[in-house]
C-alpha positions as a printed Julia matrix, in Angstrom:
186×3 Matrix{Float64}:
   0.24   -0.02   0.07
   1.76    3.47  -1.24
   1.17    5.87   1.67
   0.28    9.54   0.99
   3.14   11.95   1.31
   3.33   13.56   4.68
   6.18   16.14   5.7
   6.9    16.71   9.56
   7.8    19.91  10.33
   8.77   21.45  14.08
   5.55   22.9   16.03
   6.26   26.47  16.91
   4.42   28.8   19.14
   3.04   30.31  16.16
   0.94   26.85  15.76
  -0.8    27.09  19.0
  -3.79   28.66  17.78
  -4.14   25.92  15.27
  -3.44   23.31  17.93
  -5.67   24.59  20.09
  -8.5    24.24  17.91
  -7.27   20.76  16.88
  -7.35   19.97  20.76
 -11.21   21.49  21.12
 -12.4    19.34  17.87
 -14.49   16.51  19.39
 -12.95   13.45  18.09
  -9.72   14.55  19.39
 -11.48   15.46  22.58
 -12.62   12.37  22.69
  -9.32   10.2   23.0
  -6.77   13.05  23.97
  -8.93   14.67  26.85
  -6.55   17.78  26.97
  -7.04   21.36  27.68
  -6.89   23.52  24.62
  -6.38   27.33  26.52
  -3.43   29.32  25.47
  -2.16   28.82  29.23
  -2.5    24.95  29.0
  -1.03   24.68  25.56
   1.77   26.78  26.87
   2.43   24.88  30.15
   2.27   21.48  28.13
   4.07   22.32  24.72
   6.22   25.0   25.69
   8.96   23.2   27.91
   9.64   20.85  24.58
   9.76   24.03  22.43
  12.31   25.5   24.55
  14.39   22.62  24.97
  13.62   22.07  28.53
  11.58   19.02  27.59
  13.14   15.85  25.35
   9.63   15.46  23.71
  10.13   16.59  19.93
   6.64   17.88  18.41
   6.09   18.1   14.75
   3.16   19.34  12.7
   2.21   16.75   9.93
   1.64   18.3    6.81
  -0.08   16.85   3.5
   0.31   19.04  -0.04
   1.48   22.06   2.47
  -1.75   22.17   4.59
  -1.27   21.14   8.37
  -3.66   18.3    9.44
  -1.94   16.81  12.7
   0.39   16.6   15.46
   2.89   14.18  16.56
   5.3    13.85  19.39
   7.98   11.56  19.68
   9.93   11.09  22.83
  12.49    8.27  24.8
  10.04    6.29  27.18
  12.95    6.58  29.85
  13.09   10.21  30.05
   9.52    9.66  31.87
  10.09    7.44  34.81
   6.69    7.32  35.61
   5.7     6.22  32.76
   8.19    3.31  32.43
   7.12    2.4   35.64
   3.25    2.16  34.34
   4.14    0.35  31.16
   6.76   -2.35  32.81
   3.64   -4.44  34.56
   2.21   -4.43  30.72
   5.27   -5.11  28.71
   9.04   -5.15  28.58
  10.05   -1.76  27.8
  13.4    -2.3   25.92
  16.53   -0.31  26.59
  16.28    3.34  24.64
  12.96    2.41  23.32
  10.7     5.57  22.04
   7.11    6.44  22.28
   4.78    8.6   19.85
   1.58   10.21  20.4
  -0.35   11.36  17.54
  -3.5    13.22  16.41
  -5.34   14.07  13.33
  -6.99   17.86  14.0
  -8.6    18.34  10.47
 -11.63   16.13  10.17
 -11.22   16.38   6.68
  -7.96   14.42   6.88
  -9.43   11.44   8.22
 -10.18    8.29   6.24
  -7.35    8.99   3.68
  -4.55    7.26   5.22
  -2.78   10.52   6.27
  -3.0     9.03   9.81
  -1.25    6.07   8.68
   1.56    8.29   6.88
   1.69   10.15   9.86
   2.9     7.64  12.12
   5.1     5.9    9.74
   7.01    9.2    9.4
   7.11    9.72  13.13
   8.5     6.34  13.59
  11.1     7.04  10.8
  12.03   10.44  12.5
  12.42    9.1   15.77
  14.69    6.11  14.54
  16.71    8.95  12.77
  17.14   11.25  15.56
  17.91    8.39  17.95
  20.2     5.82  16.2
  20.63    4.03  19.57
  16.75    3.12  19.69
  15.48    0.05  18.43
  11.92   -0.09  19.44
   9.05    2.42  19.25
   5.94    1.21  21.65
   2.55    2.65  21.25
  -0.03    1.66  23.59
  -3.66    3.02  22.45
  -6.73    2.53  24.33
  -8.51   -0.48  23.33
 -11.82    1.11  22.28
  -9.76    3.47  19.69
  -9.69    0.98  16.89
  -9.02    3.45  14.27
  -5.69    4.34  15.9
  -4.68    0.82  16.51
  -5.4     0.11  13.03
  -3.65    2.79  11.47
  -0.59    1.69  13.82
  -0.93   -1.69  11.8
  -0.76   -0.44   8.64
   2.01    1.57   9.13
   3.91   -1.69  10.16
   3.64   -1.99  13.9
   2.94   -5.62  15.64
   0.97   -6.35  18.15
   3.1    -6.43  21.52
   1.08   -6.88  24.62
  -2.47   -5.65  26.33
  -3.25   -4.5   29.95
  -4.31   -1.78  31.99
  -2.88    1.79  31.99
  -4.21    4.78  32.96
  -6.33    6.18  30.29
  -6.17    9.52  28.65
  -9.87   10.34  29.28
 -11.11    9.39  32.37
 -14.32    7.85  30.69
 -12.56    5.31  29.46
 -11.66    1.81  30.73
  -8.08    1.23  31.5
  -7.49   -1.66  28.75
  -4.74   -0.74  26.19
  -3.25   -2.44  23.46
   0.72   -1.73  23.1
   2.04   -1.94  19.49
   5.77   -2.29  18.61
   7.56   -1.04  15.6
  11.1    -2.56  15.55
  14.17   -0.44  13.79
  13.85   -1.78  10.32
  17.85   -2.84   9.69
  17.0    -5.29  12.99
  14.44   -6.89  11.05
  16.58   -8.02   8.27
  18.97  -10.02  10.47
């Protein structure tokens, strides 16, 4: 399956109004459950933009039009996350994770989410040459998200209970895993 072309560019503060609109979009609210006020955006994304947090933030674009956000980060940079994941699955040394959203409703159902995920994983491996894995936990009920992960090349890795992003959701999650392509050939 050929994926549509997606470019990732670094998020900048000038994108905050767009990001705020995306975070307030009903389907994004359903799964991200994130505040969208200017103060919340600065609090939660500003430290990464200022280099105080290791999470890399990217706006995904197709044909020059922004449609989504992706975050790429080393799991071990967040000890509380390692502690939560460890009972569910082995967290390989140096493993990365990604978070993503499609903020433009017109971009859904066109393969752009799959292409964004694939681009984020490739970017993560490029930026972290020692990382061999990308682990992505997704709420069990978010079927569209974990299907996009599988179309992007992830395999099922584990299932278990994790704190949901939306407190209305049960804790059931499926963890998907990408392995650096050069390691799959050996």
